[in-house]
Protein backbone atom coordinates (compact mmCIF):
# COMPACT_ATOMS: atom_id res chain seq x y z
CA MET A 1 -21.70 -143.75 -1.66
CA GLN A 2 -24.45 -144.67 0.77
CA GLY A 3 -22.95 -148.13 1.32
CA SER A 4 -19.56 -146.58 1.98
CA GLY A 5 -21.08 -144.23 4.56
CA LEU A 6 -22.75 -147.06 6.41
CA ASN A 7 -19.49 -148.99 6.40
CA ASN A 8 -17.60 -146.03 7.83
CA GLN A 9 -20.23 -145.69 10.55
CA ARG A 10 -19.77 -149.33 11.53
CA VAL A 11 -15.98 -148.93 11.63
CA ARG A 12 -16.43 -145.93 13.90
CA GLN A 13 -18.65 -147.94 16.26
CA ILE A 14 -16.16 -150.80 16.38
CA ASN A 15 -13.30 -148.42 17.13
CA ARG A 16 -15.29 -146.78 19.94
CA GLN A 17 -16.06 -150.19 21.41
CA THR A 18 -12.42 -151.22 21.14
CA LEU A 19 -11.17 -148.18 23.01
CA LEU A 20 -13.81 -148.55 25.71
CA LYS A 21 -12.94 -152.24 26.17
CA LEU A 22 -9.31 -151.29 26.67
CA VAL A 23 -10.22 -148.75 29.35
CA TRP A 24 -12.38 -151.26 31.23
CA GLN A 25 -9.47 -153.71 31.17
CA HIS A 26 -6.58 -151.37 31.94
CA LYS A 27 -8.50 -148.72 33.94
CA ARG A 28 -6.37 -145.81 32.66
CA LEU A 29 -4.53 -145.32 29.34
CA SER A 30 -2.74 -142.59 27.41
CA LYS A 31 -3.22 -141.84 23.71
CA SER A 32 0.02 -143.55 22.84
CA GLN A 33 -1.01 -146.66 24.77
CA PHE A 34 -4.34 -146.76 22.92
CA ALA A 35 -2.43 -146.52 19.64
CA GLN A 36 -0.08 -149.35 20.67
CA HIS A 37 -2.95 -151.66 21.61
CA THR A 38 -5.09 -150.95 18.53
CA GLY A 39 -2.61 -150.19 15.76
CA LEU A 40 -4.49 -146.96 15.03
CA SER A 41 -2.63 -143.71 14.46
CA ILE A 42 -2.43 -141.08 17.19
CA PRO A 43 -4.67 -138.65 15.18
CA ALA A 44 -7.29 -141.38 14.69
CA VAL A 45 -7.17 -142.29 18.37
CA SER A 46 -7.40 -138.63 19.37
CA LYS A 47 -10.54 -138.11 17.31
CA ILE A 48 -12.31 -141.12 18.82
CA LEU A 49 -11.25 -140.19 22.35
CA ASP A 50 -12.53 -136.63 21.90
CA GLU A 51 -15.90 -138.05 20.85
CA LEU A 52 -16.05 -140.39 23.82
CA VAL A 53 -15.19 -137.58 26.22
CA ALA A 54 -17.80 -135.31 24.65
CA ASP A 55 -20.40 -138.08 24.98
CA GLY A 56 -19.54 -138.56 28.65
CA ARG A 57 -18.29 -142.10 28.11
CA LEU A 58 -14.70 -141.28 29.11
CA ASN A 59 -13.03 -138.83 31.41
CA HIS A 60 -9.75 -137.05 30.53
CA SER A 61 -7.15 -136.43 33.21
CA SER A 62 -3.94 -134.42 33.06
CA GLU A 63 -2.10 -137.29 34.77
CA ASN A 64 0.81 -138.30 32.57
CA LEU A 65 1.31 -142.02 31.99
CA SER A 66 4.24 -141.60 29.64
CA CYS A 67 7.91 -141.46 30.59
CA ARG A 68 8.54 -139.15 27.65
CA GLY A 69 8.37 -135.40 27.78
CA LEU A 70 5.06 -135.07 25.91
CA ASN A 71 2.05 -135.11 28.19
CA GLY A 72 -1.31 -135.84 26.61
CA GLY A 73 -2.82 -136.93 29.89
CA SER A 74 -4.81 -140.14 30.37
CA TYR A 75 -8.33 -141.45 29.93
CA GLN A 76 -10.58 -143.45 32.20
CA ILE A 77 -14.23 -144.37 32.80
CA PRO A 78 -15.82 -141.38 34.56
CA PRO A 79 -15.21 -141.96 38.29
CA ASP A 80 -18.35 -140.17 39.50
CA GLY A 81 -20.84 -142.77 38.25
CA ASP A 82 -22.90 -145.20 40.28
CA TYR A 83 -21.13 -147.76 42.44
CA ILE A 84 -21.66 -151.49 41.92
CA LEU A 85 -22.10 -153.93 44.79
CA CYS A 86 -21.02 -157.34 43.50
CA MET A 87 -22.34 -160.43 45.27
CA ASN A 88 -22.00 -164.18 44.93
CA ILE A 89 -25.13 -165.78 46.35
CA THR A 90 -25.92 -169.32 47.50
CA PRO A 91 -28.56 -170.47 50.02
CA THR A 92 -25.83 -170.69 52.67
CA SER A 93 -23.63 -167.63 52.06
CA ILE A 94 -23.32 -164.20 50.50
CA GLU A 95 -19.91 -162.94 49.40
CA SER A 96 -19.66 -159.27 48.47
CA GLN A 97 -17.24 -156.69 47.12
CA LEU A 98 -18.14 -153.07 46.55
CA CYS A 99 -16.70 -151.42 43.42
CA ASN A 100 -16.65 -147.88 42.11
CA ALA A 101 -17.92 -146.86 38.68
CA GLN A 102 -14.63 -148.02 37.13
CA LEU A 103 -14.99 -151.47 38.71
CA SER A 104 -12.10 -150.96 41.08
CA ALA A 105 -12.55 -152.43 44.56
CA LEU A 106 -13.70 -150.24 47.46
CA GLY A 107 -13.38 -151.43 51.02
CA GLU A 108 -12.96 -155.02 52.14
CA PHE A 109 -14.22 -158.26 50.65
CA GLU A 110 -16.90 -159.74 52.91
CA ARG A 111 -18.47 -163.15 53.44
CA HIS A 112 -21.67 -163.69 55.38
CA ALA A 113 -23.06 -167.10 56.37
CA ILE A 114 -26.85 -167.11 55.99
CA ASN A 115 -29.74 -169.40 56.89
CA VAL A 116 -32.63 -168.80 54.50
CA PRO A 117 -35.54 -171.26 54.68
CA THR A 118 -37.62 -169.29 52.15
CA PRO A 119 -37.05 -167.22 48.99
CA GLN A 120 -38.22 -164.16 50.90
CA ALA A 121 -35.53 -164.77 53.52
CA LEU A 122 -32.88 -164.88 50.79
CA LEU A 123 -34.08 -161.56 49.36
CA ALA A 124 -34.01 -160.08 52.86
CA ALA A 125 -30.42 -161.28 53.35
CA ILE A 126 -29.36 -159.66 50.06
CA GLU A 127 -31.10 -156.45 51.06
CA ALA A 128 -29.37 -156.44 54.46
CA VAL A 129 -25.92 -156.56 52.85
CA TRP A 130 -26.93 -153.78 50.44
CA GLN A 131 -28.35 -151.63 53.26
CA SER A 132 -25.17 -152.04 55.30
CA GLN A 133 -23.01 -150.81 52.41
CA SER A 134 -25.43 -148.00 51.55
CA LYS A 135 -25.10 -146.57 55.07
CA SER A 136 -21.35 -146.33 54.56
CA TRP A 137 -21.76 -144.39 51.30
CA PRO A 138 -24.55 -141.86 51.83
CA GLY A 139 -25.60 -140.07 48.67
CA LYS A 140 -24.22 -142.77 46.36
CA THR A 141 -26.34 -145.11 44.27
CA LEU A 142 -25.25 -148.72 44.78
CA ASN A 143 -26.46 -150.87 41.89
CA LEU A 144 -26.36 -154.64 42.30
CA ALA A 145 -24.49 -157.29 40.29
CA LEU A 146 -25.38 -160.78 41.45
CA GLY A 147 -23.74 -164.12 40.68
CA ILE A 148 -26.41 -166.70 41.52
CA HIS A 149 -25.76 -170.37 42.21
CA GLY A 150 -27.80 -172.60 39.89
CA GLN A 151 -29.75 -171.98 36.69
CA VAL A 152 -30.50 -168.34 35.93
CA ASP A 153 -32.29 -166.42 33.18
CA PRO A 154 -30.11 -163.28 32.92
CA VAL A 155 -32.65 -161.43 30.75
CA THR A 156 -35.66 -161.72 33.05
CA GLY A 157 -33.49 -161.91 36.17
CA VAL A 158 -35.17 -165.06 37.42
CA SER A 159 -33.42 -167.72 39.51
CA GLN A 160 -34.93 -170.89 38.05
CA THR A 161 -33.28 -173.58 40.15
CA MET A 162 -30.95 -173.17 43.12
CA PRO A 163 -29.28 -176.34 44.44
CA GLN A 164 -29.07 -176.53 48.25
CA ALA A 165 -32.15 -174.31 48.58
CA PRO A 166 -35.10 -175.76 50.51
CA TRP A 167 -37.50 -174.32 47.91
CA ARG A 168 -38.05 -175.33 44.30
CA GLU A 169 -40.04 -172.43 42.84
CA ASN A 170 -38.66 -169.70 40.58
CA LEU A 171 -37.52 -166.49 42.26
CA GLN A 172 -37.85 -163.15 40.44
CA ILE A 173 -34.73 -161.67 42.00
CA LYS A 174 -34.22 -158.76 39.61
CA TYR A 175 -37.80 -157.48 39.62
CA LEU A 176 -38.33 -157.82 43.37
CA LEU A 177 -35.04 -156.19 44.37
CA GLU A 178 -35.34 -153.34 41.87
CA GLU A 179 -38.85 -152.63 43.13
CA LYS A 180 -37.76 -152.74 46.78
CA LEU A 181 -34.40 -150.93 46.58
CA GLY A 182 -34.89 -148.59 43.63
CA VAL A 183 -31.55 -149.51 42.00
CA THR A 184 -30.52 -151.40 38.88
CA VAL A 185 -29.98 -155.14 39.32
CA ARG A 186 -28.08 -157.37 36.88
CA LEU A 187 -27.49 -161.05 37.50
CA ASP A 188 -26.21 -164.26 35.98
CA ASN A 189 -24.98 -167.71 36.94
CA ASP A 190 -21.98 -167.95 39.29
CA CYS A 191 -19.90 -169.75 36.63
CA VAL A 192 -20.56 -166.86 34.24
CA MET A 193 -19.26 -164.65 37.06
CA LEU A 194 -15.98 -166.58 36.98
CA ALA A 195 -15.76 -166.40 33.19
CA LEU A 196 -16.31 -162.64 33.27
CA ALA A 197 -13.67 -162.30 35.97
CA GLU A 198 -11.14 -164.15 33.82
CA LYS A 199 -12.14 -162.33 30.64
CA TRP A 200 -11.76 -158.84 32.06
CA GLN A 201 -9.09 -159.22 34.75
CA ASN A 202 -6.70 -161.77 33.24
CA LEU A 203 -5.25 -160.06 30.20
CA GLY A 204 -3.26 -163.17 29.27
CA ASN A 205 -6.35 -165.18 28.31
CA ARG A 206 -6.95 -166.41 24.80
CA GLU A 207 -9.99 -165.57 22.68
CA ASP A 208 -11.51 -168.96 23.60
CA PHE A 209 -11.30 -170.41 27.10
CA CYS A 210 -13.35 -172.23 29.71
CA VAL A 211 -13.76 -171.99 33.48
CA ILE A 212 -14.85 -175.02 35.49
CA ASN A 213 -16.10 -174.66 39.05
CA VAL A 214 -15.82 -177.86 41.12
CA ASP A 215 -17.49 -177.25 44.44
CA TYR A 216 -20.86 -178.28 45.88
CA GLY A 217 -21.77 -179.05 42.26
CA ILE A 218 -19.83 -178.85 39.01
CA GLY A 219 -20.43 -176.01 36.58
CA SER A 220 -18.64 -174.40 33.70
CA SER A 221 -18.81 -171.40 31.41
CA PHE A 222 -17.32 -170.80 27.98
CA VAL A 223 -15.84 -167.71 26.42
CA ILE A 224 -15.79 -168.08 22.64
CA ASN A 225 -14.31 -165.34 20.45
CA ARG A 226 -14.05 -163.19 23.61
CA GLN A 227 -17.80 -163.46 24.27
CA ILE A 228 -19.64 -165.37 26.99
CA TYR A 229 -21.53 -168.21 25.35
CA ARG A 230 -24.85 -168.76 27.13
CA GLY A 231 -27.02 -170.56 24.56
CA ASN A 232 -30.60 -169.67 23.63
CA LEU A 233 -31.97 -171.16 26.86
CA TYR A 234 -29.04 -169.87 28.98
CA GLY A 235 -28.08 -173.44 29.82
CA SER A 236 -24.62 -173.55 28.27
CA GLY A 237 -21.86 -174.98 30.43
CA GLN A 238 -23.79 -177.76 32.17
CA ILE A 239 -20.74 -180.04 32.33
CA GLY A 240 -21.94 -181.26 35.72
CA HIS A 241 -24.95 -182.86 34.06
CA THR A 242 -23.08 -184.83 31.45
CA ILE A 243 -23.76 -188.50 32.17
CA VAL A 244 -20.72 -190.54 33.15
CA ASN A 245 -22.60 -193.60 34.47
CA PRO A 246 -26.16 -194.30 33.25
CA ASP A 247 -26.63 -196.68 36.19
CA GLY A 248 -25.28 -194.21 38.71
CA PRO A 249 -27.03 -192.31 41.53
CA LEU A 250 -30.04 -190.07 40.99
CA CYS A 251 -29.06 -186.44 40.34
CA ASP A 252 -31.00 -183.36 41.45
CA CYS A 253 -31.75 -182.72 37.76
CA GLY A 254 -33.81 -185.93 37.65
CA ARG A 255 -31.39 -188.05 35.62
CA TYR A 256 -29.01 -190.76 36.75
CA GLY A 257 -25.22 -190.83 36.81
CA CYS A 258 -24.45 -187.17 36.11
CA LEU A 259 -20.87 -186.01 36.68
CA GLU A 260 -22.03 -184.10 39.78
CA THR A 261 -23.13 -187.38 41.40
CA ALA A 262 -19.64 -188.82 40.94
CA ALA A 263 -17.16 -185.99 41.26
CA SER A 264 -18.56 -182.94 43.06
CA LEU A 265 -17.50 -182.10 46.59
CA SER A 266 -20.99 -182.93 47.85
CA ALA A 267 -20.83 -186.35 46.15
CA LEU A 268 -17.47 -187.11 47.76
CA LYS A 269 -18.73 -186.09 51.19
CA LYS A 270 -21.83 -188.26 50.72
CA GLN A 271 -19.61 -191.22 49.81
CA ALA A 272 -17.46 -190.66 52.90
CA ARG A 273 -20.51 -190.32 55.18
CA ILE A 274 -22.00 -193.57 53.91
CA TRP A 275 -18.73 -195.36 54.62
CA LEU A 276 -18.44 -193.84 58.08
CA LYS A 277 -21.99 -194.86 59.00
CA SER A 278 -21.41 -198.43 57.80
CA THR A 279 -18.07 -198.71 59.64
CA PRO A 280 -18.51 -198.17 63.40
CA SER A 281 -14.79 -198.69 63.97
CA ALA A 282 -14.17 -195.48 62.02
CA GLN A 283 -15.66 -193.40 64.81
CA PRO A 284 -15.27 -190.94 66.59
CA GLN A 285 -15.57 -189.05 63.28
CA ASP A 286 -19.23 -187.97 63.09
CA PRO A 287 -20.56 -188.69 59.58
CA ASP A 288 -23.17 -185.95 59.81
CA THR A 289 -20.65 -183.21 60.57
CA LEU A 290 -17.98 -184.20 58.05
CA SER A 291 -16.76 -180.99 56.42
CA SER A 292 -15.11 -180.28 53.10
CA GLU A 293 -11.98 -179.19 54.94
CA GLN A 294 -11.79 -182.54 56.77
CA LEU A 295 -12.21 -184.44 53.53
CA ILE A 296 -9.47 -182.44 51.81
CA GLY A 297 -7.26 -182.89 54.87
CA ALA A 298 -7.77 -186.68 54.74
CA TRP A 299 -6.72 -186.63 51.07
CA HIS A 300 -3.51 -184.77 51.87
CA GLY A 301 -2.98 -187.08 54.83
CA GLY A 302 -2.99 -190.08 52.52
CA ASP A 303 -6.18 -191.78 53.75
CA GLU A 304 -6.46 -194.72 51.33
CA ARG A 305 -10.24 -194.60 50.97
CA VAL A 306 -10.36 -190.86 50.38
CA VAL A 307 -7.43 -191.05 47.94
CA HIS A 308 -9.30 -193.71 45.95
CA TRP A 309 -12.58 -191.74 45.93
CA VAL A 310 -10.92 -188.49 44.91
CA GLU A 311 -8.85 -190.12 42.18
CA GLU A 312 -12.01 -191.70 40.77
CA SER A 313 -13.70 -188.30 40.80
CA ALA A 314 -10.74 -186.73 38.99
CA ASN A 315 -10.93 -189.47 36.38
CA ALA A 316 -14.62 -188.74 35.82
CA ILE A 317 -13.95 -185.01 35.43
CA GLY A 318 -11.08 -185.71 33.04
CA LEU A 319 -13.24 -187.97 30.87
CA SER A 320 -16.01 -185.35 30.63
CA LEU A 321 -13.40 -182.70 29.89
CA TYR A 322 -11.99 -184.85 27.07
CA ASN A 323 -15.44 -184.91 25.46
CA PHE A 324 -15.79 -181.15 25.82
CA LEU A 325 -12.38 -180.61 24.26
CA ASN A 326 -13.39 -182.85 21.38
CA ILE A 327 -16.59 -180.92 20.75
CA LEU A 328 -15.51 -177.30 21.30
CA ASN A 329 -11.74 -177.46 20.69
CA ILE A 330 -11.12 -175.02 23.55
CA ASN A 331 -7.59 -175.47 24.81
CA GLN A 332 -7.39 -173.11 27.79
CA ILE A 333 -9.20 -174.27 30.94
CA TRP A 334 -9.20 -172.71 34.40
CA PHE A 335 -10.35 -174.63 37.48
CA TYR A 336 -11.99 -172.90 40.45
CA GLY A 337 -13.93 -174.04 43.52
CA ARG A 338 -13.11 -175.61 46.87
CA SER A 339 -12.13 -178.91 45.25
CA CYS A 340 -9.01 -177.14 44.00
CA GLY A 341 -7.84 -177.63 47.58
CA PHE A 342 -7.00 -181.23 46.61
CA GLY A 343 -3.99 -179.70 44.88
CA GLU A 344 -1.73 -180.43 41.94
CA SER A 345 -1.98 -184.23 42.10
CA TRP A 346 -5.77 -183.96 41.69
CA LEU A 347 -5.33 -181.63 38.73
CA ASP A 348 -2.67 -183.90 37.22
CA ALA A 349 -5.11 -186.83 37.37
CA ILE A 350 -7.67 -184.74 35.48
CA LYS A 351 -5.09 -183.81 32.86
CA VAL A 352 -4.04 -187.42 32.30
CA ARG A 353 -7.61 -188.64 31.94
CA SER A 354 -8.60 -185.77 29.66
CA GLY A 355 -5.71 -186.68 27.34
CA PHE A 356 -5.29 -182.94 26.88
CA ASN A 357 -6.77 -181.70 23.61
CA PRO A 358 -7.16 -184.57 21.11
CA PHE A 359 -6.27 -182.12 18.33
CA ASP A 360 -3.17 -180.81 20.10
CA HIS A 361 -0.10 -182.52 18.63
CA SER A 362 2.36 -180.01 20.05
CA ASP A 363 5.00 -180.74 22.67
CA GLY A 364 3.21 -178.52 25.18
CA LEU A 365 5.69 -175.66 24.76
CA LYS A 366 3.97 -173.85 21.90
CA ARG A 367 1.87 -170.76 22.52
CA ASN A 368 -1.41 -172.48 21.59
CA ALA A 369 -0.71 -175.73 23.44
CA THR A 370 -3.50 -176.95 25.71
CA GLN A 371 -3.42 -175.39 29.17
CA ILE A 372 -5.37 -176.83 32.12
CA ASN A 373 -4.57 -174.97 35.32
CA PHE A 374 -5.92 -173.62 38.57
CA GLY A 375 -7.35 -170.11 38.28
CA GLN A 376 -5.17 -167.45 39.88
CA LEU A 377 -7.71 -164.72 40.64
CA THR A 378 -8.41 -163.94 44.29
CA ARG A 379 -11.88 -164.60 45.65
CA ALA A 380 -12.58 -160.85 45.67
CA GLN A 381 -11.58 -160.64 42.01
CA GLN A 382 -13.79 -163.62 41.22
CA VAL A 383 -16.82 -161.97 42.81
CA MET A 384 -16.02 -158.67 41.09
CA GLY A 385 -16.35 -160.51 37.79
CA ILE A 386 -20.14 -160.28 37.91
CA GLY A 387 -19.84 -156.48 37.96
CA TYR A 388 -18.60 -156.58 34.37
CA LEU A 389 -22.18 -157.25 33.32
CA TYR A 390 -22.43 -153.46 33.53
CA ALA A 391 -19.33 -152.95 31.38
CA GLU A 392 -20.66 -155.33 28.73
CA ALA A 393 -24.07 -153.62 28.76
CA ALA A 394 -22.33 -150.25 28.23
CA LEU A 395 -20.36 -151.68 25.31
CA GLU A 396 -23.54 -153.10 23.73
CA ASN A 397 -24.96 -149.58 23.68
CA GLU A 398 -22.12 -148.62 21.34
CA GLY A 399 -23.13 -151.33 18.83
């Protein structure tokens, strides 16, 4: 009997988690909608919902979501909780989106260019954005959710390495900001931010999928069985540091020929700058001011050199992706980052080189056929993804 009781307790916890997950995803649901999503009976759903309301985990509203005559109202995350200020942080910019307790957007998405020569300057820039929002919402607690460029320890809240930054030491972002601002701070890598955004805001995703961010560097993050996979050392998803040419250029990680040195946006710009400097007739284009937008424009304009460089970079990404598909057998991949501006022909080159999934023998029309596409979430939605660290922490408390 004792074993049966423990089993029933675990079933109850799982059902509570399931209903809470649905609310975080859909924002507001009726009893009948909960029953449709879970397969549970209305009485079973009602009992669990009553418990969650009594525990303060859900809020019941008289708003009717059903077109039928019966009105059982609807359920949502309590709207009066703390707000969450979501940020994506690099040494050159801070993007931010304020959300309410239900992780619905408040106000406008913002982007601030920053110049931070020291770690202390970066912390001050983060604080300035937080202070600006706090003044607009007096009396509200604004907790922080931070997507950090580079390698991050999400447990200790330490930024371990941050490419583009002029410093190399660790930065205890969580501890220092919590001490200074008196709010809760959660953080993770910016690719995890994208994976969370897809997991919680794209309801069409499969249980297993991958996001790849091709920008200044190349990063990725995996969702396996609906959970972010980080690895014991929180280094999962380092596709940018797979070696594609052992005799290639030195990478910031200390090894040679990493994918980032061949296919990232910074690598392509470096290649173009070297060519411009060695070819005086190519002036008046200034090699030192060449921008990503100019490079992408040259690609779309059919510049032969840029077309060759970008196609080679797409081939390198496709080859690395083929190896990942072989190892993990994930067959849904979303691409994000400024390199997506190269467009469909760039993505097609990646698809061809990746060979799609080596275990996928379908004609591409089946439900589980390999999908490699551009992500469709807006930039605000992408940044809001990091806020779901709070939702996942709340769900863990139910376990």
